[in-house]
Structure formats: structure tokens, C-alpha cells
Amino acid sequence: MTNTEATTPTYTSSSIRARRSRFTQINRVPWVPDRLLQQLGGICEIDSRFRRAVRLLAVLWMHDSGIESAASGGEHASYLASHLSADAAEAGLNFHSPDLHLLALKELLLLREEDAAVDEDRLLSNPLSSMPLAVNLFGPLALDTKLGSKVLRQLLPDFVHSVQRIVWEHSPGRKDPRYLSDRTAFDLAIHVATPEGEPGIVYIEVKLSEELLGPVARWRDRYSEALHEVRLYKDPDSPILRTAPVEQLFREHAVAQKSVDNGVVPRAMFIAIGPRLNRRVQAAFKVYANELLPVDPADPTRVAFRHFTLEAIIDAIDVAGDGGTADQLWKRYCDFQRIYDAALAAIAPKTPVNETPSPVAAPAADDTKLRPQEGNRKKRIRPAHPASSSEVTDAANA
């Protein structure tokens, strides 16, 4: 395996038909008309095209779930409709179950690591933040390590045999000069047993609506030293590694490599996750991967980098047998067919909205190594949401 290994394996046509995903993503994030965002209280002038769409998806999810927004406090409300009210946040409604809410409170607030950077408002109140996404996505795997093992074996079959435990907002050496002498940390770290029976750690960075335009961390002399010490890069002095889209990936990857070099764990891997339609995030992952040296298969101490789409992780959860969690995640974070339907109904209200725009992207599972034998699930087509233009109008009026 190499650091720059593609996340799309080679399938035969028969194998694709054998395990075609239930979840099919459209090929481009729809442009959301201002009038629709204004109706729903979700307009923000500085949003990118992707962030406009994911904000509207959050507003619709909140409406479906009966979650009160912070914008409902009258004409003087200072928040967008995509922000939970104080009562809704305190009730844990930014999470998909009470168990996940309790997990977030315990692991990210009460038992967080010393000097961990945890923004309570983003965690509890902001549906567009990657922090609650990380809990909703990996929390079920933390609560059920058998499920976690099935999911991770699909994604990283050469590295993971079983999941032992998950640690949140983690750094093996925060402010430690043996690392980067800063507060660089991962969204989570999954302790695993490898197929060879060794302990290992999968360090994970999760992105959702981020644009990766900066600001960047203040450059330190230690960063320049670490670029050479970790022996991961074709050109450790490349200016690309210092730019806004990828410098965070360098810092985290370097910390992951240092965790092996410093004897924390004998083997590790660094993976990054982001929505397929967040093209800035996906481009940053690919640009960073292109800066890396190949990993020598004979040297297990080298930390490889892999990147996956959010859709692929959701599909892996579905394949592992937890279709309910997969459905919740898809509807909240990835159902951009629904945004297309709502936008079309806003600008052409008499047009039917029960057809998928053409062309359609490849199934979400096709960009990672998923094993069809994991879990038993029904093959069914996901309907467009909502089923008619009247439902879109009703939702917008609400």
C-alpha cells in the first residue's frame, strides 16, 4: 500500500451489481436560490455553494425532527435557522440519540483531554459543525465495537481486525516538543487490533461544511523540522504543505507518524473524511496525497494516509447491518437530491420533482473497499425527497 493509494478499488461489473449501494448521490451540489433560503431563515452571504446547500439541508432536518431553531426567538434573534435553540441544544437534539448525546457530554466535555480545544456551542448547537458529525458518525461504532469492527474491516481490511475503543479530540502529544509543540489534535482516534494481532491506531480528521481557506496555524520552526523528520514527503520544503488547504493535514499526519516514532503505538494510519460534493475538501485531500512518498510495504512503522467520502462511511455502516443509523446520517448530511427538489420547486413550482437529475454519480460505496458479506440488507431504491412539489412548498412555508 502507498500513501497515495486511490480510494477507488477496481471492481468487475458483476461485483458492483452484487453490492450496489442503497444510497446514490447526485453528481453536483445544487445551487440554492436566495428566495428559498430567505423563506427558511438560512441565508448567509459568505456561504460557499456547498455550504448554502448543507445549511438548507440542516434547516430541513431540524424542521422534520421538530427541533426549535435559535432564529425562532422573534425579530431580534441573532442566529440563523440552522442553529439550535438553547433548549434544543441542552436537550441534546444535535445528536441522533440520547446515548450519543451522553457520549458527547462525557467524552468531549467532562472527560476531555487536558487543553483540548472543544467548542461547546459548535458541539451542541451547530448542525453544520464537523464535531457533532463525528459523534453521530462514529459514536455508534464506539457504543458497539462489534459494529465498529465490521465497518473498519471494510474500509481498512489490511490494517483493522477489530475495534477496541475510540478516543475523542485526541492528541498523543499536545504541546509536546517531541511532536509539534502545539495543540494539533485529531477529531478521534480508533484503537484497533491489526490482522497480525498488533495494537494500532487509526487517527481520523472529519470535515463537513469547511472550505479550508484559512486561517492557517502560525508557522513554527518546529514544523519545518518535523517535515524532514517524519520522512513522509517527496519535497519536505514544498510550499504546498504550508498552504491553507493542506497544512492541517500535514500537522496531523506528522503527529500520527511521531506517535509511532515515539513508541506510543507500533502501527498507525491517518485517514480524512469529507462529503463527496464538498469539492474543496476533496481537492485538498488529493493535493495532499500527491505530496507524499510511497510507503514501503516492508516498513510497517510508516503511517499511510487514506481519504474517504462521507458517503462511503455511511454505506459501510449500512453494509455492516445498521441501516437505521445509515438512513439517519444520509438524510441529515448527504441527501442533496432533496435540496435539488426543493430548489427546483422554488424556481419552477409546476415542475415535477420526483426525478433524479442526470447524470448521477457512482454509488457511494464505489470509492472504498467494502466487503459485500458484511451484514444482510435489503436492496431497495432510495426515493426522492420530498415526493411532490406541494411538500416542498409546505416545508418552505413552515
Short mmCIF file of C-alpha atoms in Angstrom, two decimals, residues 8-390:
data_model
loop_
_atom_site.label_atom_id
_atom_site.label_comp_id
_atom_site.label_asym_id
_atom_site.label_seq_id
_atom_site.Cartn_x
_atom_site.Cartn_y
_atom_site.Cartn_z
CA THR A 8 -11.47 3.71 -5.63
CA PRO A 9 -10.71 -0.01 -5.96
CA THR A 10 -11.13 -1.92 -9.20
CA TYR A 11 -14.43 -3.75 -9.37
CA THR A 12 -15.78 -6.02 -12.05
CA SER A 13 -19.23 -5.14 -13.33
CA SER A 14 -20.68 -8.22 -11.63
CA SER A 15 -19.20 -7.29 -8.23
CA ILE A 16 -20.66 -3.78 -8.49
CA ARG A 17 -24.10 -5.21 -9.23
CA ALA A 18 -23.69 -7.63 -6.34
CA ARG A 19 -23.32 -4.88 -3.76
CA ARG A 20 -24.70 -1.69 -5.25
CA SER A 21 -25.25 0.90 -2.56
CA ARG A 22 -28.73 1.88 -1.41
CA PHE A 23 -27.53 5.47 -1.36
CA THR A 24 -26.94 7.25 -4.66
CA GLN A 25 -25.51 10.74 -4.64
CA ILE A 26 -26.24 13.28 -7.35
CA ASN A 27 -23.21 14.48 -9.29
CA ARG A 28 -23.14 18.15 -8.29
CA VAL A 29 -24.33 20.17 -5.32
CA PRO A 30 -27.41 22.19 -6.38
CA TRP A 31 -27.36 25.96 -6.32
CA VAL A 32 -29.88 27.13 -3.70
CA PRO A 33 -31.94 30.21 -4.68
CA ASP A 34 -31.81 33.15 -2.28
CA ARG A 35 -35.60 33.22 -2.04
CA LEU A 36 -35.66 29.69 -0.62
CA LEU A 37 -33.00 30.45 1.98
CA GLN A 38 -34.76 33.69 2.93
CA GLN A 39 -38.06 31.85 3.39
CA LEU A 40 -36.42 29.37 5.74
CA GLY A 41 -34.11 31.79 7.56
CA GLY A 42 -30.96 30.13 6.29
CA ILE A 43 -29.33 32.78 4.12
CA CYS A 44 -25.73 33.68 4.89
CA GLU A 45 -23.94 35.92 2.40
CA ILE A 46 -20.49 34.40 2.91
CA ASP A 47 -21.54 30.78 2.37
CA SER A 48 -19.97 28.81 -0.45
CA ARG A 49 -22.23 26.93 -2.85
CA PHE A 50 -21.77 23.72 -0.87
CA ARG A 51 -22.32 25.40 2.47
CA ARG A 52 -25.56 27.01 1.24
CA ALA A 53 -26.87 23.58 0.33
CA VAL A 54 -25.74 21.84 3.51
CA ARG A 55 -27.20 24.70 5.58
CA LEU A 56 -30.57 24.25 3.89
CA LEU A 57 -30.33 20.50 4.47
CA ALA A 58 -29.75 21.19 8.17
CA VAL A 59 -32.78 23.51 8.31
CA LEU A 60 -34.99 20.89 6.67
CA TRP A 61 -33.66 18.20 9.00
CA MET A 62 -34.47 20.37 12.01
CA HIS A 63 -37.96 21.02 10.65
CA ASP A 64 -38.56 17.29 10.06
CA SER A 65 -37.35 16.49 13.57
CA GLY A 66 -39.38 19.22 15.26
CA ILE A 67 -36.23 20.92 16.55
CA GLU A 68 -36.65 24.57 17.53
CA SER A 69 -34.10 26.90 15.97
CA ALA A 70 -32.38 29.84 17.62
CA ALA A 71 -33.95 32.07 14.95
CA SER A 72 -37.39 31.49 16.45
CA GLY A 73 -36.78 33.98 19.24
CA GLY A 74 -38.50 36.81 17.40
CA GLU A 75 -37.28 39.67 15.26
CA HIS A 76 -34.23 40.23 17.49
CA ALA A 77 -32.96 36.64 17.19
CA SER A 78 -29.27 36.74 16.34
CA TYR A 79 -28.88 33.25 14.85
CA LEU A 80 -29.75 31.58 11.56
CA ALA A 81 -32.46 28.96 11.37
CA SER A 82 -29.68 26.37 11.05
CA HIS A 83 -28.67 26.91 14.69
CA LEU A 84 -30.42 25.05 17.52
CA SER A 85 -32.20 26.99 20.23
CA ALA A 86 -30.67 26.91 23.70
CA ASP A 87 -33.35 24.49 24.94
CA ALA A 88 -32.90 22.17 21.96
CA ALA A 89 -29.13 22.19 22.41
CA GLU A 90 -29.39 21.44 26.12
CA ALA A 91 -31.76 18.56 25.33
CA GLY A 92 -29.08 17.03 23.09
CA LEU A 93 -31.07 17.30 19.86
CA ASN A 94 -27.94 17.91 17.76
CA PHE A 95 -27.27 14.18 18.21
CA HIS A 96 -29.23 11.29 16.80
CA SER A 97 -29.99 9.57 20.10
CA PRO A 98 -29.80 10.20 23.85
CA ASP A 99 -26.94 7.70 24.04
CA LEU A 100 -24.89 9.72 21.55
CA HIS A 101 -25.69 12.93 23.45
CA LEU A 102 -24.47 11.33 26.68
CA LEU A 103 -21.36 10.08 24.89
CA ALA A 104 -20.58 13.61 23.68
CA LEU A 105 -21.11 15.09 27.15
CA LYS A 106 -18.85 12.54 28.81
CA GLU A 107 -16.06 12.22 26.28
CA LEU A 108 -15.88 15.70 24.74
CA LEU A 109 -16.80 17.82 27.76
CA LEU A 110 -16.42 16.11 31.13
CA LEU A 111 -13.51 13.75 30.31
CA ARG A 112 -11.85 15.69 27.53
CA GLU A 113 -8.08 15.70 27.41
CA GLU A 114 -6.17 18.49 29.13
CA ASP A 115 -6.05 21.63 26.97
CA ALA A 116 -8.29 20.09 24.31
CA ALA A 117 -9.94 22.63 22.01
CA VAL A 118 -13.64 21.81 22.33
CA ASP A 119 -16.16 24.49 21.32
CA GLU A 120 -19.30 23.70 23.32
CA ASP A 121 -21.53 25.86 21.14
CA ARG A 122 -20.40 24.15 17.93
CA LEU A 123 -20.78 20.75 19.52
CA LEU A 124 -24.26 21.19 20.97
CA SER A 125 -25.88 23.89 18.83
CA ASN A 126 -24.42 23.97 15.33
CA PRO A 127 -25.63 21.25 12.91
CA LEU A 128 -23.08 22.37 10.29
CA SER A 129 -20.12 21.67 12.54
CA SER A 130 -17.96 18.61 11.97
CA MET A 131 -17.82 17.99 15.74
CA PRO A 132 -21.40 16.66 16.13
CA LEU A 133 -21.00 14.90 12.77
CA ALA A 134 -18.01 12.97 14.17
CA VAL A 135 -20.12 11.86 17.15
CA ASN A 136 -23.15 10.91 15.05
CA LEU A 137 -20.93 9.07 12.55
CA PHE A 138 -18.54 7.23 14.87
CA GLY A 139 -20.47 7.27 18.14
CA PRO A 140 -22.50 4.16 17.19
CA LEU A 141 -19.17 2.41 16.46
CA ALA A 142 -17.87 3.44 19.90
CA LEU A 143 -21.01 2.19 21.65
CA ASP A 144 -20.96 -1.09 19.70
CA THR A 145 -17.39 -2.13 18.93
CA LYS A 146 -18.62 -5.19 17.04
CA LEU A 147 -20.35 -2.84 14.61
CA GLY A 148 -17.20 -0.71 14.58
CA SER A 149 -15.10 -3.74 13.70
CA LYS A 150 -17.38 -4.64 10.78
CA VAL A 151 -17.22 -1.08 9.44
CA LEU A 152 -13.46 -0.60 9.79
CA ARG A 153 -12.69 -4.02 8.30
CA GLN A 154 -14.48 -2.94 5.15
CA LEU A 155 -12.63 0.35 4.89
CA LEU A 156 -9.16 -0.78 6.01
CA PRO A 157 -9.06 -4.57 5.59
CA ASP A 158 -5.26 -4.72 5.62
CA PHE A 159 -5.00 -2.72 8.85
CA VAL A 160 -8.02 -3.47 11.06
CA HIS A 161 -9.19 -6.77 12.50
CA SER A 162 -11.19 -5.41 15.44
CA VAL A 163 -12.03 -2.10 17.12
CA GLN A 164 -11.07 -1.84 20.78
CA ARG A 165 -12.11 1.70 21.77
CA ILE A 166 -12.47 5.25 20.45
CA VAL A 167 -10.90 8.38 21.95
CA TRP A 168 -12.25 11.84 21.03
CA GLU A 169 -10.46 15.13 20.30
CA HIS A 170 -7.21 13.32 20.87
CA SER A 171 -3.53 14.14 20.63
CA PRO A 172 -0.71 11.79 21.67
CA GLY A 173 1.46 14.82 22.49
CA ARG A 174 -0.32 18.15 22.81
CA LYS A 175 2.31 20.94 23.27
CA ASP A 176 5.00 18.26 23.48
CA PRO A 177 8.30 19.18 21.78
CA ARG A 178 8.69 15.56 20.69
CA TYR A 179 5.71 16.23 18.42
CA LEU A 180 4.93 19.74 17.11
CA SER A 181 4.96 21.80 20.34
CA ASP A 182 1.41 22.92 19.58
CA ARG A 183 -2.19 21.82 20.16
CA THR A 184 -2.65 19.81 16.95
CA ALA A 185 -5.21 17.05 17.60
CA PHE A 186 -7.45 14.61 15.77
CA ASP A 187 -11.24 14.53 15.84
CA LEU A 188 -10.94 10.96 17.08
CA ALA A 189 -8.52 8.07 17.35
CA ILE A 190 -9.70 4.48 16.99
CA HIS A 191 -7.62 1.90 18.86
CA VAL A 192 -7.66 -1.35 16.90
CA ALA A 193 -6.11 -4.79 16.70
CA THR A 194 -4.49 -5.40 13.34
CA PRO A 195 -4.88 -8.66 11.36
CA GLU A 196 -1.43 -9.62 12.68
CA GLY A 197 -2.62 -9.16 16.26
CA GLU A 198 -0.66 -5.95 16.92
CA PRO A 199 -2.17 -2.86 18.52
CA GLY A 200 -2.73 0.00 16.14
CA ILE A 201 -4.43 3.40 15.97
CA VAL A 202 -6.50 4.93 13.17
CA TYR A 203 -6.27 8.71 13.52
CA ILE A 204 -9.21 10.49 11.88
CA GLU A 205 -9.98 14.01 10.68
CA VAL A 206 -13.63 14.72 9.74
CA LYS A 207 -14.79 17.59 7.52
CA LEU A 208 -18.35 18.67 6.70
CA SER A 209 -19.01 22.23 5.53
CA GLU A 210 -15.45 23.57 5.83
CA GLU A 211 -13.95 25.46 2.89
CA LEU A 212 -10.30 25.10 4.04
CA LEU A 213 -9.46 28.67 3.08
CA GLY A 214 -7.70 29.51 6.33
CA PRO A 215 -6.57 30.96 8.57
CA VAL A 216 -3.60 28.63 8.92
CA ALA A 217 -1.70 27.87 12.09
CA ARG A 218 1.18 30.22 12.86
CA TRP A 219 4.20 28.61 11.24
CA ARG A 220 6.81 27.43 13.73
CA ASP A 221 10.41 26.36 13.26
CA ARG A 222 9.33 23.05 14.75
CA TYR A 223 7.03 22.47 11.75
CA SER A 224 9.95 22.83 9.33
CA GLU A 225 11.97 20.38 11.40
CA ALA A 226 9.12 17.87 11.56
CA LEU A 227 8.59 17.99 7.79
CA HIS A 228 12.06 16.49 7.38
CA GLU A 229 11.99 14.20 10.43
CA VAL A 230 8.86 12.24 9.55
CA ARG A 231 10.15 11.19 6.10
CA LEU A 232 6.71 11.28 4.52
CA TYR A 233 7.11 13.85 1.74
CA LYS A 234 8.61 13.97 -1.73
CA ASP A 235 9.75 17.53 -1.01
CA PRO A 236 9.61 18.50 2.68
CA ASP A 237 10.20 22.13 1.68
CA SER A 238 7.28 22.25 -0.75
CA PRO A 239 5.24 25.46 -0.27
CA ILE A 240 2.07 23.44 -0.88
CA LEU A 241 2.46 21.84 2.55
CA ARG A 242 2.30 25.29 4.13
CA THR A 243 -0.89 26.45 2.39
CA ALA A 244 -4.36 26.74 3.87
CA PRO A 245 -5.98 23.75 2.16
CA VAL A 246 -3.42 21.16 3.32
CA GLU A 247 -1.31 22.44 6.23
CA GLN A 248 -3.67 20.97 8.82
CA LEU A 249 -3.36 17.59 7.11
CA PHE A 250 0.44 17.86 7.29
CA ARG A 251 0.34 18.67 11.01
CA GLU A 252 -1.96 15.79 11.84
CA HIS A 253 -0.13 13.31 9.65
CA ALA A 254 3.18 14.35 11.22
CA VAL A 255 1.74 13.85 14.71
CA ALA A 256 0.46 10.42 13.69
CA GLN A 257 3.90 9.45 12.41
CA LYS A 258 5.55 10.82 15.55
CA SER A 259 3.23 8.66 17.69
CA VAL A 260 4.84 5.60 16.09
CA ASP A 261 8.35 7.07 16.17
CA ASN A 262 7.93 7.84 19.89
CA GLY A 263 6.68 4.36 20.74
CA VAL A 264 3.05 5.21 21.58
CA VAL A 265 1.85 2.50 19.19
CA PRO A 266 3.69 0.14 16.82
CA ARG A 267 1.44 0.92 13.84
CA ALA A 268 -0.86 3.76 12.85
CA MET A 269 -2.82 5.15 9.93
CA PHE A 270 -4.18 8.62 9.22
CA ILE A 271 -7.47 8.99 7.35
CA ALA A 272 -9.53 12.02 6.35
CA ILE A 273 -13.26 12.06 5.65
CA GLY A 274 -15.43 14.62 3.87
CA PRO A 275 -18.61 14.81 1.78
CA ARG A 276 -18.17 13.86 -1.85
CA LEU A 277 -19.80 17.10 -3.05
CA ASN A 278 -17.60 19.34 -0.90
CA ARG A 279 -15.17 19.70 -3.78
CA ARG A 280 -12.77 21.98 -1.93
CA VAL A 281 -12.28 19.38 0.78
CA GLN A 282 -11.93 16.53 -1.70
CA ALA A 283 -9.41 18.54 -3.74
CA ALA A 284 -7.37 19.28 -0.60
CA PHE A 285 -7.23 15.56 0.22
CA LYS A 286 -5.98 14.73 -3.28
CA VAL A 287 -3.44 17.57 -3.37
CA TYR A 288 -2.04 16.48 -0.02
CA ALA A 289 -1.85 12.81 -1.07
CA ASN A 290 0.14 13.85 -4.13
CA GLU A 291 2.85 15.33 -1.88
CA LEU A 292 3.52 12.01 -0.15
CA LEU A 293 6.20 9.43 -0.75
CA PRO A 294 5.12 5.83 -1.40
CA VAL A 295 5.02 3.75 1.77
CA ASP A 296 7.35 0.76 1.74
CA PRO A 297 5.19 -2.33 2.50
CA ALA A 298 8.20 -3.86 4.26
CA ASP A 299 8.29 -0.99 6.78
CA PRO A 300 5.17 -1.16 9.00
CA THR A 301 6.35 1.86 11.00
CA ARG A 302 5.42 4.23 8.15
CA VAL A 303 2.00 5.88 8.64
CA ALA A 304 -0.08 5.79 5.47
CA PHE A 305 -2.73 8.36 4.52
CA ARG A 306 -6.12 7.45 3.08
CA HIS A 307 -9.14 9.59 2.34
CA PHE A 308 -12.78 8.54 2.10
CA THR A 309 -16.02 10.26 1.25
CA LEU A 310 -18.62 10.65 3.98
CA GLU A 311 -20.97 8.72 1.72
CA ALA A 312 -18.60 5.75 1.73
CA ILE A 313 -18.53 5.64 5.55
CA ILE A 314 -22.32 5.77 5.70
CA ASP A 315 -22.58 2.96 3.18
CA ALA A 316 -20.08 0.88 5.18
CA ILE A 317 -22.31 1.28 8.25
CA ASP A 318 -25.26 0.15 6.16
CA VAL A 319 -23.35 -2.88 4.84
CA ALA A 320 -22.33 -3.74 8.41
CA GLY A 321 -26.00 -4.14 9.30
CA ASP A 322 -27.02 -0.83 10.92
CA GLY A 323 -29.36 0.51 8.26
CA GLY A 324 -31.18 2.77 10.71
CA THR A 325 -28.05 4.73 11.58
CA ALA A 326 -27.08 4.89 7.90
CA ASP A 327 -30.50 6.27 6.97
CA GLN A 328 -30.30 8.95 9.69
CA LEU A 329 -26.85 10.04 8.56
CA TRP A 330 -27.75 10.12 4.89
CA LYS A 331 -30.94 12.12 5.38
CA ARG A 332 -29.23 14.70 7.56
CA TYR A 333 -25.87 15.12 5.85
CA CYS A 334 -25.94 13.75 2.30
CA ASP A 335 -29.45 13.86 0.81
CA PHE A 336 -28.72 16.58 -1.76
CA GLN A 337 -31.41 15.13 -4.02
CA ARG A 338 -33.80 16.72 -1.55
CA ILE A 339 -32.07 20.09 -1.94
CA TYR A 340 -32.31 19.76 -5.72
CA ASP A 341 -36.05 19.06 -5.44
CA ALA A 342 -36.63 21.98 -3.07
CA ALA A 343 -34.62 24.40 -5.22
CA LEU A 344 -36.41 23.29 -8.38
CA ALA A 345 -39.81 23.71 -6.70
CA ALA A 346 -38.83 27.24 -5.64
CA ILE A 347 -37.95 28.41 -9.15
CA ALA A 348 -40.34 26.20 -11.16
CA PRO A 349 -43.19 25.22 -8.82
CA LYS A 350 -45.17 23.38 -11.51
CA THR A 351 -42.27 21.07 -12.42
CA PRO A 352 -42.41 17.51 -11.05
CA VAL A 353 -39.61 16.94 -8.54
CA ASN A 354 -39.64 13.16 -8.27
CA GLU A 355 -36.93 12.57 -10.83
CA THR A 356 -33.20 12.39 -10.15
CA PRO A 357 -31.10 14.95 -12.04
CA SER A 358 -28.91 13.49 -14.74
CA PRO A 359 -26.14 12.40 -14.78
CA VAL A 360 -25.86 10.62 -11.44
CA ALA A 361 -22.59 10.00 -9.64
CA ALA A 362 -21.33 6.49 -8.96
CA PRO A 363 -22.70 4.76 -5.84
CA ALA A 364 -21.21 5.99 -2.59
CA ALA A 365 -19.62 2.63 -1.83
CA ASP A 366 -17.64 2.51 -5.05
CA ASP A 367 -14.85 4.72 -3.68
CA THR A 368 -13.61 2.38 -0.97
CA LYS A 369 -13.02 -1.31 -0.34
CA LEU A 370 -16.33 -2.57 1.02
CA ARG A 371 -16.95 -6.24 1.55
CA PRO A 372 -20.39 -7.48 0.46
CA GLN A 373 -20.54 -10.25 3.05
CA GLU A 374 -20.69 -7.77 5.97
CA GLY A 375 -24.30 -7.60 7.14
CA ASN A 376 -27.54 -8.60 5.45
CA ARG A 377 -29.61 -5.85 3.95
CA LYS A 378 -32.42 -5.37 1.50
CA LYS A 379 -31.63 -3.89 -1.90
CA ARG A 380 -34.03 -1.00 -2.35
CA ILE A 381 -34.02 2.28 -4.21
CA ARG A 382 -33.96 5.43 -2.12
CA PRO A 383 -36.93 7.63 -3.19
CA ALA A 384 -36.51 11.30 -3.96
CA HIS A 385 -37.45 13.67 -1.11
CA PRO A 386 -39.96 15.15 -0.96
CA ALA A 387 -42.37 13.24 -3.21
CA SER A 388 -44.13 16.26 -4.61
CA SER A 389 -43.74 19.99 -5.08
CA SER A 390 -46.50 20.58 -2.57
#
